[in-house]
Amino acid sequence: MESISKGLEDVNIKWTKLTTIDGEKGILRYSGYQIEDIINAGALAEEIQYLFLNGELPNRSQLDLFREKIEAGYDVPDYVLNAITNLPRSSDVVALQMNAIAALAATEPFKWDKATNRDYAAKLIGQMASITATGIRHVLGKEPVKLKSSDSLARSFLSAVFDSEPSERAVAALNTALILYLDHEVPASTTAGLVVVSTMADMYSGVAGALAALKGPLHGGAAEAAAMQFKEIGSPDMVESWFKENIDSGKKRLMGFGHRVYKTYDPRAKIFKSIAENIGLTGEAKNLYEIATKLEKLGVNKFGPRGIYPNTDFYSGIVYMALGFPLQNNIYTALFALSRVTGWTAHFIEYVEEQHRLIRPRAVYVGPQERKYIPLQERK
Ligand code: CMC
């Protein structure tokens, strides 16, 4: 039988100048810049968004102009927000994002064009922020909102969701999360979106496709699923017995652990952990953090020898909880998407502009050989 690459493991589907991962050493670089250097230097998320869409870091005036383009997206049309608020408040927020993005796909006059692709992508970052803020507020029983201009996307977003001025620490933590989740080469969501845009469908449809793939618990859904697992354990005293009953027995997968590419610690997991350590955790977030650190030790002990370590989703939910986002309705995965929309669109642009071809793989047929069709009335 002809072989297939199950899960497309180790299949290269494009060239990229955007992100590189060394899965053996646990190194992540954005266009050559190491993730730790970007975070330690206190970069603004918008600088890195600019880097992804333009290939170089911006100077001050380039950044100001780029931020204006993002902020132009904050004012999404009401019918886009209605695509969220028409749905029940019990909805999954990533599905609400998909609905709103589909409303943009229905109405924005988008055409692939080198002269305007990046402007659409910048505007989409802003649109996604108002969509995500409204989606989160909707499931929390609040009115829709459009972001207002400030000195950063992180600040505008937190103010919009919570109707109050965020602390500097909260702004810095969300800004870092926006950078950490910004891109990760071609995981399932980016690949799904690339398949869509390879048909020359519009950028919004590509993002809707990417969102659909992100939602599942093996990919972006793990951001919420990991925190849910900590909550299910309930208290640090229960970690060992829960691990024995659920993980040692093979009943469940340890969420926030394992990665197709990393065979060691995901560098983003370490950064999220250090934010959690320094953000001043209290209440439920503190309890979940204590559970997570115990679980991490047991998980690394058991799975480390097989190259299965904490990934970016292991500690991110705890950080989001510390920022005031509740653990419900897939909100944590929606926050992942808010950041990843930059990576998705940057990959789409790179693919369509430089290396476009319809993505159309093959399947190896293993069903019955030719047989005679029997009409329904003659079938027993
Ligand atoms: N817990 C328990 N066993 C695991 C785990 C885990 N988290 N991850 C992998 N394995 C085992 C799996 O059971 C299998 O064992 P066996 O060979 O005995 O059947 C082996 O490792 C290979 O698993 P696989 O699913 O074929 O490997 P993969 O390369 O497709 O795994 C993964 C990648 C992310 C799907 C997997 O590690 C996983 O399910 N992790 C939990 C969900 C998760 O945290 N996802 C987030 C991924 S990273 C960030 C993101 O995309 O959001």
PDB file of C-alpha atoms in Angstrom, residues 24 37 42 44 80 94 100 111 133 141 210 221 248 294 296 305 317 354 364:
ATOM      1  CA  GLU A  24      14.709  19.824  19.782  1.00  0.00           C
ATOM      2  CA  ASP A  37      14.676  38.854  23.584  1.00  0.00           C
ATOM      3  CA  GLY A  42       9.378  45.075  26.504  1.00  0.00           C
ATOM      4  CA  LEU A  44       4.823  46.507  22.086  1.00  0.00           C
ATOM      5  CA  VAL A  80     -20.948  42.449  12.497  1.00  0.00           C
ATOM      6  CA  VAL A  94     -14.512  31.269  19.215  1.00  0.00           C
ATOM      7  CA  ALA A 100     -18.581  37.891  13.067  1.00  0.00           C
ATOM      8  CA  LYS A 111      -9.473  41.538  -3.263  1.00  0.00           C
ATOM      9  CA  ALA A 133     -14.292  42.075  23.269  1.00  0.00           C
ATOM     10  CA  GLY A 141     -24.326  39.323  29.876  1.00  0.00           C
ATOM     11  CA  ALA A 210      -8.433  29.058  10.754  1.00  0.00           C
ATOM     12  CA  GLY A 221      -8.851  24.787  22.619  1.00  0.00           C
ATOM     13  CA  ASP A 248      -1.414   6.868  34.481  1.00  0.00           C
ATOM     14  CA  LYS A 294       2.421  19.999  40.927  1.00  0.00           C
ATOM     15  CA  GLU A 296       3.836  19.870  35.700  1.00  0.00           C
ATOM     16  CA  PRO A 305      11.556  10.879  28.472  1.00  0.00           C
ATOM     17  CA  GLY A 317      -5.236  30.266  31.201  1.00  0.00           C
ATOM     18  CA  GLU A 354       4.979  34.739  -3.320  1.00  0.00           C
ATOM     19  CA  VAL A 364      -4.628   6.742  -1.318  1.00  0.00           C
TER      20      VAL A 364
END
